[in-house]
PDB file of C-alpha atoms in Angstrom:
ATOM      1  CA  MET Q   1     -11.052 -14.993  11.424  1.00 39.00           C
ATOM      2  CA  ARG Q   2     -11.328 -16.288   7.915  1.00 45.00           C
ATOM      3  CA  LEU Q   3     -12.529 -13.952   5.184  1.00 51.00           C
ATOM      4  CA  ARG Q   4     -15.624 -16.027   4.416  1.00 52.00           C
ATOM      5  CA  THR Q   5     -16.679 -15.948   8.046  1.00 45.00           C
ATOM      6  CA  ALA Q   6     -16.267 -12.176   8.063  1.00 47.00           C
ATOM      7  CA  LEU Q   7     -18.167 -11.854   4.770  1.00 50.00           C
ATOM      8  CA  GLY Q   8     -20.992 -14.014   6.102  1.00 46.00           C
ATOM      9  CA  ALA Q   9     -21.188 -11.965   9.289  1.00 41.00           C
ATOM     10  CA  THR Q  10     -21.249  -8.744   7.283  1.00 42.00           C
ATOM     11  CA  LEU Q  11     -24.032 -10.042   5.034  1.00 40.00           C
ATOM     12  CA  ALA Q  12     -26.040 -11.188   8.040  1.00 38.00           C
ATOM     13  CA  ALA Q  13     -25.578  -7.855   9.832  1.00 38.00           C
ATOM     14  CA  THR Q  14     -26.588  -5.956   6.716  1.00 35.00           C
ATOM     15  CA  ALA Q  15     -29.682  -8.123   6.353  1.00 34.00           C
ATOM     16  CA  LEU Q  16     -30.666  -7.582   9.971  1.00 33.00           C
ATOM     17  CA  THR Q  17     -30.082  -3.837   9.716  1.00 31.00           C
ATOM     18  CA  ALA Q  18     -32.230  -3.683   6.594  1.00 33.00           C
ATOM     19  CA  GLY Q  19     -34.961  -5.732   8.257  1.00 33.00           C
ATOM     20  CA  LEU Q  20     -34.722  -8.616   5.805  1.00 30.00           C
ATOM     21  CA  VAL Q  21     -35.444 -12.221   6.679  1.00 30.00           C
ATOM     22  CA  GLY Q  22     -35.134 -15.538   4.883  1.00 29.00           C
ATOM     23  CA  PRO Q  23     -32.863 -16.570   2.004  1.00 28.00           C
ATOM     24  CA  ALA Q  24     -33.169 -13.256   0.176  1.00 29.00           C
ATOM     25  CA  ALA Q  25     -31.447 -11.522   3.089  1.00 28.00           C
ATOM     26  CA  ALA Q  26     -27.993 -12.591   1.922  1.00 31.00           C
ATOM     27  CA  SER Q  27     -28.411 -11.649  -1.727  1.00 30.00           C
ATOM     28  CA  ALA Q  28     -26.936  -8.457  -3.084  1.00 30.00           C
ATOM     29  CA  GLY Q  29     -29.024  -5.402  -3.676  1.00 32.00           C
ATOM     30  CA  ASP Q  30     -32.027  -6.492  -1.621  1.00 32.00           C
ATOM     31  CA  ALA Q  31     -31.825  -3.700   0.925  1.00 31.00           C
ATOM     32  CA  SER Q  32     -33.860  -0.675  -0.084  1.00 32.00           C
ATOM     33  CA  ASP Q  33     -31.655   1.678   1.949  1.00 34.00           C
ATOM     34  CA  GLY Q  34     -28.568   0.786  -0.126  1.00 37.00           C
ATOM     35  CA  ALA Q  35     -26.729  -0.710   2.860  1.00 40.00           C
ATOM     36  CA  SER Q  36     -25.955  -3.882   0.918  1.00 47.00           C
ATOM     37  CA  ALA Q  37     -25.389  -2.218  -2.467  1.00 55.00           C
ATOM     38  CA  ARG Q  38     -22.449  -3.695  -4.315  1.00 74.00           C
ATOM     39  CA  ALA Q  39     -20.800  -2.855  -7.579  1.00 85.00           C
ATOM     40  CA  SER Q  40     -22.106  -4.771 -10.572  1.00 93.00           C
ATOM     41  CA  PHE Q  41     -19.823  -5.735 -13.460  1.00 97.00           C
ATOM     42  CA  THR Q  42     -19.704  -8.097 -16.446  1.00 97.00           C
ATOM     43  CA  VAL Q  43     -16.967 -10.231 -18.002  1.00 97.00           C
ATOM     44  CA  TRP Q  44     -15.736 -10.044 -21.586  1.00 97.00           C
ATOM     45  CA  ALA Q  45     -14.532 -13.635 -21.936  1.00 97.00           C
ATOM     46  CA  THR Q  46     -16.340 -16.955 -22.364  1.00 97.00           C
ATOM     47  CA  ASP Q  47     -16.459 -19.579 -19.586  1.00 98.00           C
ATOM     48  CA  VAL Q  48     -14.810 -17.468 -16.864  1.00 97.00           C
ATOM     49  CA  ASN Q  49     -14.414 -19.781 -13.865  1.00 97.00           C
ATOM     50  CA  VAL Q  50     -15.777 -18.770 -10.476  1.00 97.00           C
ATOM     51  CA  ARG Q  51     -13.234 -20.447  -8.188  1.00 98.00           C
ATOM     52  CA  ASP Q  52     -13.579 -21.704  -4.627  1.00 97.00           C
ATOM     53  CA  ASN Q  53     -11.987 -24.114  -2.186  1.00 96.00           C
ATOM     54  CA  PRO Q  54     -14.623 -25.500   0.209  1.00 95.00           C
ATOM     55  CA  GLY Q  55     -12.089 -27.940   1.698  1.00 95.00           C
ATOM     56  CA  ASP Q  56      -9.630 -25.153   2.596  1.00 96.00           C
ATOM     57  CA  PRO Q  57     -11.286 -21.758   2.109  1.00 94.00           C
ATOM     58  CA  GLY Q  58      -8.426 -20.040   3.945  1.00 95.00           C
ATOM     59  CA  ALA Q  59      -5.986 -20.963   1.165  1.00 96.00           C
ATOM     60  CA  CYS Q  60      -8.235 -19.428  -1.467  1.00 95.00           C
ATOM     61  CA  ASP Q  61      -8.891 -16.335   0.640  1.00 95.00           C
ATOM     62  CA  ALA Q  62      -5.184 -15.847   1.396  1.00 96.00           C
ATOM     63  CA  PHE Q  63      -4.005 -15.867  -2.231  1.00 97.00           C
ATOM     64  CA  PRO Q  64      -6.586 -16.441  -4.972  1.00 98.00           C
ATOM     65  CA  SER Q  65      -5.254 -18.655  -7.752  1.00 98.00           C
ATOM     66  CA  PRO Q  66      -6.296 -21.780  -9.659  1.00 97.00           C
ATOM     67  CA  GLY Q  67      -4.045 -23.830  -7.350  1.00 97.00           C
ATOM     68  CA  ASN Q  68      -5.475 -22.411  -4.125  1.00 97.00           C
ATOM     69  CA  CYS Q  69      -9.054 -22.260  -5.458  1.00 97.00           C
ATOM     70  CA  PRO Q  70      -9.287 -25.512  -7.463  1.00 98.00           C
ATOM     71  CA  VAL Q  71     -13.081 -25.998  -7.419  1.00 97.00           C
ATOM     72  CA  VAL Q  72     -15.065 -24.365 -10.225  1.00 97.00           C
ATOM     73  CA  ALA Q  73     -18.254 -23.185  -8.490  1.00 94.00           C
ATOM     74  CA  GLY Q  74     -19.719 -21.728 -11.675  1.00 94.00           C
ATOM     75  CA  GLN Q  75     -18.877 -19.971 -14.908  1.00 96.00           C
ATOM     76  CA  LEU Q  76     -19.666 -16.553 -16.311  1.00 96.00           C
ATOM     77  CA  GLN Q  77     -20.344 -15.724 -19.931  1.00 97.00           C
ATOM     78  CA  PRO Q  78     -19.865 -12.388 -21.743  1.00 97.00           C
ATOM     79  CA  ASN Q  79     -22.284  -9.699 -20.603  1.00 92.00           C
ATOM     80  CA  GLN Q  80     -23.528 -11.739 -17.610  1.00 93.00           C
ATOM     81  CA  SER Q  81     -23.557  -9.436 -14.625  1.00 94.00           C
ATOM     82  CA  PHE Q  82     -22.228 -10.318 -11.192  1.00 96.00           C
ATOM     83  CA  GLU Q  83     -21.905  -8.514  -7.887  1.00 96.00           C
ATOM     84  CA  ALA Q  84     -18.361  -7.693  -6.742  1.00 97.00           C
ATOM     85  CA  VAL Q  85     -18.110  -8.156  -2.963  1.00 96.00           C
ATOM     86  CA  CYS Q  86     -14.404  -7.390  -2.531  1.00 96.00           C
ATOM     87  CA  GLN Q  87     -11.061  -7.753  -4.302  1.00 97.00           C
ATOM     88  CA  LYS Q  88      -7.523  -8.726  -3.415  1.00 97.00           C
ATOM     89  CA  GLN Q  89      -4.232  -9.547  -5.060  1.00 98.00           C
ATOM     90  CA  GLY Q  90      -3.459 -13.107  -6.030  1.00 98.00           C
ATOM     91  CA  GLN Q  91      -1.877 -14.957  -8.947  1.00 98.00           C
ATOM     92  CA  ASN Q  92      -1.146 -12.715 -11.916  1.00 98.00           C
ATOM     93  CA  VAL Q  93      -3.447 -13.431 -14.873  1.00 97.00           C
ATOM     94  CA  GLY Q  94      -2.807 -11.589 -18.137  1.00 97.00           C
ATOM     95  CA  GLY Q  95      -0.690  -8.986 -16.358  1.00 97.00           C
ATOM     96  CA  ASN Q  96      -3.366  -8.298 -13.696  1.00 98.00           C
ATOM     97  CA  PRO Q  97      -2.720  -9.464 -10.091  1.00 98.00           C
ATOM     98  CA  TRP Q  98      -6.228  -8.625  -8.795  1.00 98.00           C
ATOM     99  CA  TRP Q  99      -8.974 -11.173  -8.105  1.00 98.00           C
ATOM    100  CA  VAL Q 100     -12.594 -10.367  -7.279  1.00 98.00           C
ATOM    101  CA  TYR Q 101     -14.791 -12.242  -4.794  1.00 97.00           C
ATOM    102  CA  ILE Q 102     -18.177 -12.331  -6.517  1.00 97.00           C
ATOM    103  CA  THR Q 103     -21.726 -13.518  -6.105  1.00 94.00           C
ATOM    104  CA  ARG Q 104     -24.103 -14.435  -8.899  1.00 92.00           C
ATOM    105  CA  GLY Q 105     -27.132 -16.483  -7.988  1.00 89.00           C
ATOM    106  CA  ASP Q 106     -25.870 -19.441  -5.968  1.00 86.00           C
ATOM    107  CA  SER Q 107     -22.294 -19.058  -7.263  1.00 88.00           C
ATOM    108  CA  ARG Q 108     -19.776 -17.472  -4.934  1.00 94.00           C
ATOM    109  CA  GLY Q 109     -16.035 -17.382  -5.315  1.00 97.00           C
ATOM    110  CA  TYR Q 110     -13.126 -15.604  -6.954  1.00 98.00           C
ATOM    111  CA  ILE Q 111     -12.629 -14.628 -10.580  1.00 98.00           C
ATOM    112  CA  ALA Q 112      -9.488 -13.140 -12.053  1.00 98.00           C
ATOM    113  CA  SER Q 113     -10.052  -9.408 -12.518  1.00 98.00           C
ATOM    114  CA  TYR Q 114      -8.341  -9.725 -15.901  1.00 98.00           C
ATOM    115  CA  TYR Q 115     -11.637 -11.064 -17.313  1.00 97.00           C
ATOM    116  CA  VAL Q 116     -13.825  -8.242 -15.953  1.00 97.00           C
ATOM    117  CA  ASP Q 117     -15.073  -5.848 -18.594  1.00 96.00           C
ATOM    118  CA  HIS Q 118     -13.343  -2.818 -17.062  1.00 95.00           C
ATOM    119  CA  PRO Q 119     -10.142  -1.085 -18.234  1.00 95.00           C
ATOM    120  CA  ASP Q 120      -8.381  -0.887 -14.843  1.00 96.00           C
ATOM    121  CA  ASN Q 121      -6.788  -3.794 -12.979  1.00 96.00           C
ATOM    122  CA  GLN Q 122      -8.385  -2.811  -9.669  1.00 96.00           C
ATOM    123  CA  LEU Q 123     -12.145  -2.241  -9.786  1.00 96.00           C
ATOM    124  CA  PRO Q 124     -13.565   1.103  -8.639  1.00 95.00           C
ATOM    125  CA  GLY Q 125     -15.968   1.127  -5.716  1.00 94.00           C
ATOM    126  CA  VAL Q 126     -15.036  -2.404  -4.637  1.00 96.00           C
ATOM    127  CA  PRO Q 127     -13.287  -2.711  -1.250  1.00 96.00           C
ATOM    128  CA  VAL Q 128     -10.139  -4.715  -0.707  1.00 96.00           C
ATOM    129  CA  CYS Q 129     -11.032  -8.022   0.992  1.00 94.00           C
ATOM    130  CA  GLY Q 130     -10.271  -8.074   4.702  1.00 88.00           C
ATOM    131  CA  SER Q 131      -9.907  -4.306   5.099  1.00 79.00           C
TER     132      SER Q 131
END
């Protein structure tokens, strides 16, 4: 099962458990019981690409990198918050091999953890994708 399918199923199950319906059901932080709570972070850099690969999402999910995730689905600016869904290792950026699957509004995809405004390579409280 591809990661995105699993993520979608998890979001749908969380929404059903929380009793949510409609488009807001899949957005982070909507459940009052905390079941869908995710860690929120910001980036320190300008124009941080949110990367995706709609034509071959499995390649992006297997090893996040600009080559495997060539489509820029959005960009983040300094101090813009995003929700971290999960993280996994991919192409090393700035000495950091971790990438974070994020959501922000309609943007979903991977960003290099190097650009997250946090001192550690791996983000606390964010599960490893696929575990």
